[in-house]
């Protein structure tokens, strides 16, 4: 599974992919991610991290410590939703009452727009893939109908091969005189 971590100091995102079992809790995942993202900083301070699921709509939800992130992600498909997991340092999170319309809000909106853009690209690719599959299925059905040319219902290719069997053999193994 892919996880994102926003680096407030650098102003960018880091991503890591880790293998998560269906029995792993949010706490297990947070501990692993803290080691992966910031092994050197972990020794200097003891930050508190939380795992959030963020969706295209901008909806954000903090996962409980005992929730299972893999199960949460699998439920996104059931609900036709796209999302990402973001690891956040609780010390960096501004309480809702203290939020303003300043640079923090603009930064958050920029992050949400970035997520929306990436997810909409994925949706477009998925839509194209579905359209190609539908076209392929439609053309496969037409091709199958065209191949049944004989009244016996034998495919046309089999008839052509049967009639020209010697020709095919001769093309593969020319007669030497």
JSON list of C-alpha atoms in Angstrom, two decimals:
[
{"chain": "A", "resi": 1, "resn": "UNK", "atom": "CA", "xyz": [0.00, 0.00, 0.00]},
{"chain": "A", "resi": 2, "resn": "UNK", "atom": "CA", "xyz": [1.18, 3.55, -0.71]},
{"chain": "A", "resi": 3, "resn": "UNK", "atom": "CA", "xyz": [1.27, 6.14, 2.06]},
{"chain": "A", "resi": 4, "resn": "UNK", "atom": "CA", "xyz": [1.98, 9.86, 1.91]},
{"chain": "A", "resi": 5, "resn": "UNK", "atom": "CA", "xyz": [3.71, 12.07, 4.46]},
{"chain": "A", "resi": 6, "resn": "UNK", "atom": "CA", "xyz": [3.59, 15.84, 4.26]},
{"chain": "A", "resi": 7, "resn": "UNK", "atom": "CA", "xyz": [6.85, 17.48, 5.21]},
{"chain": "A", "resi": 8, "resn": "UNK", "atom": "CA", "xyz": [5.81, 20.87, 6.61]},
{"chain": "A", "resi": 9, "resn": "UNK", "atom": "CA", "xyz": [9.42, 22.13, 6.72]},
{"chain": "A", "resi": 10, "resn": "UNK", "atom": "CA", "xyz": [10.21, 21.32, 3.08]},
{"chain": "A", "resi": 11, "resn": "UNK", "atom": "CA", "xyz": [6.64, 21.88, 1.87]},
{"chain": "A", "resi": 12, "resn": "UNK", "atom": "CA", "xyz": [6.45, 18.68, -0.13]},
{"chain": "A", "resi": 13, "resn": "UNK", "atom": "CA", "xyz": [5.16, 15.13, 0.10]},
{"chain": "A", "resi": 14, "resn": "UNK", "atom": "CA", "xyz": [7.11, 11.95, 0.52]},
{"chain": "A", "resi": 15, "resn": "UNK", "atom": "CA", "xyz": [5.64, 8.57, -0.39]},
{"chain": "A", "resi": 16, "resn": "UNK", "atom": "CA", "xyz": [6.43, 5.09, 0.77]},
{"chain": "A", "resi": 17, "resn": "UNK", "atom": "CA", "xyz": [5.01, 1.74, -0.19]},
{"chain": "A", "resi": 18, "resn": "UNK", "atom": "CA", "xyz": [4.86, -0.91, 2.48]},
{"chain": "A", "resi": 19, "resn": "UNK", "atom": "CA", "xyz": [3.33, -4.33, 2.66]},
{"chain": "A", "resi": 20, "resn": "UNK", "atom": "CA", "xyz": [0.33, -4.31, 4.99]},
{"chain": "A", "resi": 21, "resn": "UNK", "atom": "CA", "xyz": [-1.47, -7.42, 6.17]},
{"chain": "A", "resi": 22, "resn": "UNK", "atom": "CA", "xyz": [-5.21, -7.55, 6.74]},
{"chain": "A", "resi": 23, "resn": "UNK", "atom": "CA", "xyz": [-4.59, -7.95, 10.46]},
{"chain": "A", "resi": 24, "resn": "UNK", "atom": "CA", "xyz": [-2.30, -4.90, 10.80]},
{"chain": "A", "resi": 25, "resn": "UNK", "atom": "CA", "xyz": [-3.84, -2.10, 12.83]},
{"chain": "A", "resi": 26, "resn": "UNK", "atom": "CA", "xyz": [-3.40, 1.61, 12.27]},
{"chain": "A", "resi": 27, "resn": "UNK", "atom": "CA", "xyz": [-0.97, 1.69, 15.19]},
{"chain": "A", "resi": 28, "resn": "UNK", "atom": "CA", "xyz": [1.22, -0.99, 13.54]},
{"chain": "A", "resi": 29, "resn": "UNK", "atom": "CA", "xyz": [1.23, 0.90, 10.25]},
{"chain": "A", "resi": 30, "resn": "UNK", "atom": "CA", "xyz": [2.04, 4.24, 11.93]},
{"chain": "A", "resi": 31, "resn": "UNK", "atom": "CA", "xyz": [5.01, 2.71, 13.74]},
{"chain": "A", "resi": 32, "resn": "UNK", "atom": "CA", "xyz": [6.36, 1.23, 10.51]},
{"chain": "A", "resi": 33, "resn": "UNK", "atom": "CA", "xyz": [5.82, 4.46, 8.57]},
{"chain": "A", "resi": 34, "resn": "UNK", "atom": "CA", "xyz": [7.47, 6.58, 11.27]},
{"chain": "A", "resi": 35, "resn": "UNK", "atom": "CA", "xyz": [10.58, 4.44, 10.93]},
{"chain": "A", "resi": 36, "resn": "UNK", "atom": "CA", "xyz": [10.49, 4.61, 7.13]},
{"chain": "A", "resi": 37, "resn": "UNK", "atom": "CA", "xyz": [9.84, 8.34, 6.73]},
{"chain": "A", "resi": 38, "resn": "UNK", "atom": "CA", "xyz": [11.84, 9.85, 9.57]},
{"chain": "A", "resi": 39, "resn": "UNK", "atom": "CA", "xyz": [14.28, 7.42, 11.18]},
{"chain": "A", "resi": 40, "resn": "UNK", "atom": "CA", "xyz": [16.76, 10.16, 12.12]},
{"chain": "A", "resi": 41, "resn": "UNK", "atom": "CA", "xyz": [14.19, 12.61, 13.47]},
{"chain": "A", "resi": 42, "resn": "UNK", "atom": "CA", "xyz": [12.52, 9.94, 15.57]},
{"chain": "A", "resi": 43, "resn": "UNK", "atom": "CA", "xyz": [15.52, 9.84, 17.91]},
{"chain": "A", "resi": 44, "resn": "UNK", "atom": "CA", "xyz": [15.51, 13.62, 18.50]},
{"chain": "A", "resi": 45, "resn": "UNK", "atom": "CA", "xyz": [11.86, 14.04, 19.40]},
{"chain": "A", "resi": 46, "resn": "UNK", "atom": "CA", "xyz": [8.82, 11.93, 20.07]},
{"chain": "A", "resi": 47, "resn": "UNK", "atom": "CA", "xyz": [6.20, 13.16, 17.61]},
{"chain": "A", "resi": 48, "resn": "UNK", "atom": "CA", "xyz": [2.67, 11.78, 17.66]},
{"chain": "A", "resi": 49, "resn": "UNK", "atom": "CA", "xyz": [1.47, 10.59, 14.28]},
{"chain": "A", "resi": 50, "resn": "UNK", "atom": "CA", "xyz": [-2.01, 9.86, 12.99]},
{"chain": "A", "resi": 51, "resn": "UNK", "atom": "CA", "xyz": [-3.15, 8.20, 9.80]},
{"chain": "A", "resi": 52, "resn": "UNK", "atom": "CA", "xyz": [-5.82, 9.92, 7.73]},
{"chain": "A", "resi": 53, "resn": "UNK", "atom": "CA", "xyz": [-7.77, 8.78, 4.70]},
{"chain": "A", "resi": 54, "resn": "UNK", "atom": "CA", "xyz": [-8.23, 11.62, 2.21]},
{"chain": "A", "resi": 55, "resn": "UNK", "atom": "CA", "xyz": [-10.70, 11.42, -0.67]},
{"chain": "A", "resi": 56, "resn": "UNK", "atom": "CA", "xyz": [-11.12, 13.34, -3.93]},
{"chain": "A", "resi": 57, "resn": "UNK", "atom": "CA", "xyz": [-14.02, 15.30, -2.47]},
{"chain": "A", "resi": 58, "resn": "UNK", "atom": "CA", "xyz": [-11.64, 16.73, 0.13]},
{"chain": "A", "resi": 59, "resn": "UNK", "atom": "CA", "xyz": [-13.19, 14.60, 2.84]},
{"chain": "A", "resi": 60, "resn": "UNK", "atom": "CA", "xyz": [-10.64, 13.72, 5.48]},
{"chain": "A", "resi": 61, "resn": "UNK", "atom": "CA", "xyz": [-11.05, 11.13, 8.23]},
{"chain": "A", "resi": 62, "resn": "UNK", "atom": "CA", "xyz": [-8.67, 10.13, 10.99]},
{"chain": "A", "resi": 63, "resn": "UNK", "atom": "CA", "xyz": [-8.36, 6.37, 11.36]},
{"chain": "A", "resi": 64, "resn": "UNK", "atom": "CA", "xyz": [-8.80, 4.94, 14.83]},
{"chain": "A", "resi": 65, "resn": "UNK", "atom": "CA", "xyz": [-5.80, 3.15, 16.33]},
{"chain": "A", "resi": 66, "resn": "UNK", "atom": "CA", "xyz": [-7.51, -0.25, 16.14]},
{"chain": "A", "resi": 67, "resn": "UNK", "atom": "CA", "xyz": [-8.83, 0.13, 12.55]},
{"chain": "A", "resi": 68, "resn": "UNK", "atom": "CA", "xyz": [-7.24, -1.91, 9.79]},
{"chain": "A", "resi": 69, "resn": "UNK", "atom": "CA", "xyz": [-6.05, 0.29, 6.87]},
{"chain": "A", "resi": 70, "resn": "UNK", "atom": "CA", "xyz": [-6.12, -2.53, 4.32]},
{"chain": "A", "resi": 71, "resn": "UNK", "atom": "CA", "xyz": [-9.77, -3.26, 5.10]},
{"chain": "A", "resi": 72, "resn": "UNK", "atom": "CA", "xyz": [-10.57, 0.46, 4.88]},
{"chain": "A", "resi": 73, "resn": "UNK", "atom": "CA", "xyz": [-8.91, 0.65, 1.45]},
{"chain": "A", "resi": 74, "resn": "UNK", "atom": "CA", "xyz": [-10.72, -2.44, 0.19]},
{"chain": "A", "resi": 75, "resn": "UNK", "atom": "CA", "xyz": [-14.02, -0.84, 1.20]},
{"chain": "A", "resi": 76, "resn": "UNK", "atom": "CA", "xyz": [-13.25, 2.13, -1.06]},
{"chain": "A", "resi": 77, "resn": "UNK", "atom": "CA", "xyz": [-13.74, -0.12, -4.09]},
{"chain": "A", "resi": 78, "resn": "UNK", "atom": "CA", "xyz": [-17.05, -1.32, -2.73]},
{"chain": "A", "resi": 79, "resn": "UNK", "atom": "CA", "xyz": [-18.24, 2.28, -2.41]},
{"chain": "A", "resi": 80, "resn": "UNK", "atom": "CA", "xyz": [-16.71, 3.38, -5.77]},
{"chain": "A", "resi": 81, "resn": "UNK", "atom": "CA", "xyz": [-14.37, 5.80, -4.02]},
{"chain": "A", "resi": 82, "resn": "UNK", "atom": "CA", "xyz": [-10.76, 6.78, -4.53]},
{"chain": "A", "resi": 83, "resn": "UNK", "atom": "CA", "xyz": [-8.52, 7.92, -1.74]},
{"chain": "A", "resi": 84, "resn": "UNK", "atom": "CA", "xyz": [-5.10, 8.10, -0.20]},
{"chain": "A", "resi": 85, "resn": "UNK", "atom": "CA", "xyz": [-3.61, 7.52, 3.20]},
{"chain": "A", "resi": 86, "resn": "UNK", "atom": "CA", "xyz": [-1.70, 10.47, 4.66]},
{"chain": "A", "resi": 87, "resn": "UNK", "atom": "CA", "xyz": [0.50, 10.24, 7.73]},
{"chain": "A", "resi": 88, "resn": "UNK", "atom": "CA", "xyz": [0.36, 13.47, 9.71]},
{"chain": "A", "resi": 89, "resn": "UNK", "atom": "CA", "xyz": [2.34, 14.71, 12.66]},
{"chain": "A", "resi": 90, "resn": "UNK", "atom": "CA", "xyz": [-0.20, 15.70, 15.33]},
{"chain": "A", "resi": 91, "resn": "UNK", "atom": "CA", "xyz": [2.11, 18.53, 16.45]},
{"chain": "A", "resi": 92, "resn": "UNK", "atom": "CA", "xyz": [1.78, 20.13, 12.99]},
{"chain": "A", "resi": 93, "resn": "UNK", "atom": "CA", "xyz": [-2.02, 19.93, 12.85]},
{"chain": "A", "resi": 94, "resn": "UNK", "atom": "CA", "xyz": [-3.79, 23.17, 13.70]},
{"chain": "A", "resi": 95, "resn": "UNK", "atom": "CA", "xyz": [-6.95, 22.77, 15.80]},
{"chain": "A", "resi": 96, "resn": "UNK", "atom": "CA", "xyz": [-10.12, 23.66, 13.85]},
{"chain": "A", "resi": 97, "resn": "UNK", "atom": "CA", "xyz": [-10.81, 26.73, 16.05]},
{"chain": "A", "resi": 98, "resn": "UNK", "atom": "CA", "xyz": [-7.38, 28.21, 15.39]},
{"chain": "A", "resi": 99, "resn": "UNK", "atom": "CA", "xyz": [-7.53, 27.82, 11.60]},
{"chain": "A", "resi": 100, "resn": "UNK", "atom": "CA", "xyz": [-7.50, 30.97, 9.53]},
{"chain": "A", "resi": 101, "resn": "UNK", "atom": "CA", "xyz": [-7.73, 31.88, 5.89]},
{"chain": "A", "resi": 102, "resn": "UNK", "atom": "CA", "xyz": [-3.99, 32.39, 5.79]},
{"chain": "A", "resi": 103, "resn": "UNK", "atom": "CA", "xyz": [-1.24, 30.39, 4.06]},
{"chain": "A", "resi": 104, "resn": "UNK", "atom": "CA", "xyz": [-2.08, 27.19, 5.97]},
{"chain": "A", "resi": 105, "resn": "UNK", "atom": "CA", "xyz": [-5.53, 27.03, 4.42]},
{"chain": "A", "resi": 106, "resn": "UNK", "atom": "CA", "xyz": [-4.15, 27.79, 0.96]},
{"chain": "A", "resi": 107, "resn": "UNK", "atom": "CA", "xyz": [-1.54, 25.06, 1.41]},
{"chain": "A", "resi": 108, "resn": "UNK", "atom": "CA", "xyz": [-4.22, 22.56, 2.46]},
{"chain": "A", "resi": 109, "resn": "UNK", "atom": "CA", "xyz": [-6.38, 23.51, -0.52]},
{"chain": "A", "resi": 110, "resn": "UNK", "atom": "CA", "xyz": [-3.36, 23.06, -2.80]},
{"chain": "A", "resi": 111, "resn": "UNK", "atom": "CA", "xyz": [-2.77, 19.59, -1.39]},
{"chain": "A", "resi": 112, "resn": "UNK", "atom": "CA", "xyz": [-6.43, 18.68, -1.88]},
{"chain": "A", "resi": 113, "resn": "UNK", "atom": "CA", "xyz": [-6.34, 19.99, -5.47]},
{"chain": "A", "resi": 114, "resn": "UNK", "atom": "CA", "xyz": [-3.23, 17.91, -6.13]},
{"chain": "A", "resi": 115, "resn": "UNK", "atom": "CA", "xyz": [-5.00, 14.80, -4.81]},
{"chain": "A", "resi": 116, "resn": "UNK", "atom": "CA", "xyz": [-8.08, 15.57, -6.91]},
{"chain": "A", "resi": 117, "resn": "UNK", "atom": "CA", "xyz": [-5.97, 16.07, -10.04]},
{"chain": "A", "resi": 118, "resn": "UNK", "atom": "CA", "xyz": [-4.11, 12.79, -9.58]},
{"chain": "A", "resi": 119, "resn": "UNK", "atom": "CA", "xyz": [-7.27, 10.86, -8.78]},
{"chain": "A", "resi": 120, "resn": "UNK", "atom": "CA", "xyz": [-9.15, 12.34, -11.74]},
{"chain": "A", "resi": 121, "resn": "UNK", "atom": "CA", "xyz": [-6.29, 11.22, -14.01]},
{"chain": "A", "resi": 122, "resn": "UNK", "atom": "CA", "xyz": [-6.66, 7.71, -12.62]},
{"chain": "A", "resi": 123, "resn": "UNK", "atom": "CA", "xyz": [-10.41, 7.85, -13.20]},
{"chain": "A", "resi": 124, "resn": "UNK", "atom": "CA", "xyz": [-9.88, 8.96, -16.83]},
{"chain": "A", "resi": 125, "resn": "UNK", "atom": "CA", "xyz": [-7.43, 6.11, -17.44]},
{"chain": "A", "resi": 126, "resn": "UNK", "atom": "CA", "xyz": [-9.89, 3.65, -15.91]},
{"chain": "A", "resi": 127, "resn": "UNK", "atom": "CA", "xyz": [-12.71, 5.00, -18.07]},
{"chain": "A", "resi": 128, "resn": "UNK", "atom": "CA", "xyz": [-10.58, 4.67, -21.24]},
{"chain": "A", "resi": 129, "resn": "UNK", "atom": "CA", "xyz": [-9.66, 1.11, -20.26]},
{"chain": "A", "resi": 130, "resn": "UNK", "atom": "CA", "xyz": [-13.34, 0.21, -19.77]},
{"chain": "A", "resi": 131, "resn": "UNK", "atom": "CA", "xyz": [-14.26, 1.77, -23.14]},
{"chain": "A", "resi": 132, "resn": "UNK", "atom": "CA", "xyz": [-11.50, -0.20, -24.89]},
{"chain": "A", "resi": 133, "resn": "UNK", "atom": "CA", "xyz": [-12.72, -3.42, -23.27]},
{"chain": "A", "resi": 134, "resn": "UNK", "atom": "CA", "xyz": [-16.30, -2.69, -24.35]},
{"chain": "A", "resi": 135, "resn": "UNK", "atom": "CA", "xyz": [-15.17, -2.01, -27.93]},
{"chain": "A", "resi": 136, "resn": "UNK", "atom": "CA", "xyz": [-13.05, -5.16, -27.91]},
{"chain": "A", "resi": 137, "resn": "UNK", "atom": "CA", "xyz": [-15.98, -7.26, -26.66]},
{"chain": "A", "resi": 138, "resn": "UNK", "atom": "CA", "xyz": [-18.25, -5.76, -29.30]},
{"chain": "A", "resi": 139, "resn": "UNK", "atom": "CA", "xyz": [-15.77, -6.36, -32.12]},
{"chain": "A", "resi": 140, "resn": "UNK", "atom": "CA", "xyz": [-15.02, -9.89, -30.88]},
{"chain": "A", "resi": 141, "resn": "UNK", "atom": "CA", "xyz": [-18.72, -10.67, -31.15]},
{"chain": "A", "resi": 142, "resn": "UNK", "atom": "CA", "xyz": [-18.85, -9.28, -34.72]},
{"chain": "A", "resi": 143, "resn": "UNK", "atom": "CA", "xyz": [-15.69, -11.17, -35.72]},
{"chain": "A", "resi": 144, "resn": "UNK", "atom": "CA", "xyz": [-17.10, -14.42, -34.40]},
{"chain": "A", "resi": 145, "resn": "UNK", "atom": "CA", "xyz": [-20.25, -13.85, -36.45]},
{"chain": "A", "resi": 146, "resn": "UNK", "atom": "CA", "xyz": [-18.21, -13.13, -39.60]},
{"chain": "A", "resi": 147, "resn": "UNK", "atom": "CA", "xyz": [-16.15, -16.28, -39.16]},
{"chain": "A", "resi": 148, "resn": "UNK", "atom": "CA", "xyz": [-19.30, -18.44, -39.28]},
{"chain": "A", "resi": 149, "resn": "UNK", "atom": "CA", "xyz": [-19.77, -18.21, -43.01]},
{"chain": "A", "resi": 150, "resn": "UNK", "atom": "CA", "xyz": [-20.66, -21.80, -43.82]},
{"chain": "A", "resi": 151, "resn": "UNK", "atom": "CA", "xyz": [-24.15, -23.29, -43.40]},
{"chain": "A", "resi": 152, "resn": "UNK", "atom": "CA", "xyz": [-22.60, -26.09, -41.30]},
{"chain": "A", "resi": 153, "resn": "UNK", "atom": "CA", "xyz": [-21.49, -23.45, -38.83]},
{"chain": "A", "resi": 154, "resn": "UNK", "atom": "CA", "xyz": [-17.78, -24.22, -39.22]},
{"chain": "A", "resi": 155, "resn": "UNK", "atom": "CA", "xyz": [-15.47, -21.25, -38.88]},
{"chain": "A", "resi": 156, "resn": "UNK", "atom": "CA", "xyz": [-14.33, -19.78, -42.16]},
{"chain": "A", "resi": 157, "resn": "UNK", "atom": "CA", "xyz": [-10.65, -20.10, -41.20]},
{"chain": "A", "resi": 158, "resn": "UNK", "atom": "CA", "xyz": [-11.02, -23.87, -40.75]},
{"chain": "A", "resi": 159, "resn": "UNK", "atom": "CA", "xyz": [-12.62, -24.15, -44.20]},
{"chain": "A", "resi": 160, "resn": "UNK", "atom": "CA", "xyz": [-9.86, -22.11, -45.83]},
{"chain": "A", "resi": 161, "resn": "UNK", "atom": "CA", "xyz": [-7.20, -24.22, -44.13]},
{"chain": "A", "resi": 162, "resn": "UNK", "atom": "CA", "xyz": [-8.90, -27.46, -45.15]},
{"chain": "A", "resi": 163, "resn": "UNK", "atom": "CA", "xyz": [-9.17, -26.38, -48.80]},
{"chain": "A", "resi": 164, "resn": "UNK", "atom": "CA", "xyz": [-5.62, -25.11, -49.00]},
{"chain": "A", "resi": 165, "resn": "UNK", "atom": "CA", "xyz": [-3.89, -27.63, -46.77]},
{"chain": "A", "resi": 166, "resn": "UNK", "atom": "CA", "xyz": [-1.38, -28.62, -49.44]},
{"chain": "A", "resi": 167, "resn": "UNK", "atom": "CA", "xyz": [-0.59, -24.99, -50.16]},
{"chain": "A", "resi": 168, "resn": "UNK", "atom": "CA", "xyz": [0.16, -24.26, -46.51]},
{"chain": "A", "resi": 169, "resn": "UNK", "atom": "CA", "xyz": [2.34, -27.35, -46.28]},
{"chain": "A", "resi": 170, "resn": "UNK", "atom": "CA", "xyz": [4.18, -26.38, -49.45]},
{"chain": "A", "resi": 171, "resn": "UNK", "atom": "CA", "xyz": [4.74, -22.88, -48.14]},
{"chain": "A", "resi": 172, "resn": "UNK", "atom": "CA", "xyz": [6.34, -24.29, -45.01]},
{"chain": "A", "resi": 173, "resn": "UNK", "atom": "CA", "xyz": [8.25, -27.11, -46.70]},
{"chain": "A", "resi": 174, "resn": "UNK", "atom": "CA", "xyz": [8.95, -26.26, -50.34]},
{"chain": "A", "resi": 175, "resn": "UNK", "atom": "CA", "xyz": [9.35, -29.17, -52.72]},
{"chain": "A", "resi": 176, "resn": "UNK", "atom": "CA", "xyz": [12.94, -29.51, -53.82]},
{"chain": "A", "resi": 177, "resn": "UNK", "atom": "CA", "xyz": [13.60, -30.82, -57.32]}
]
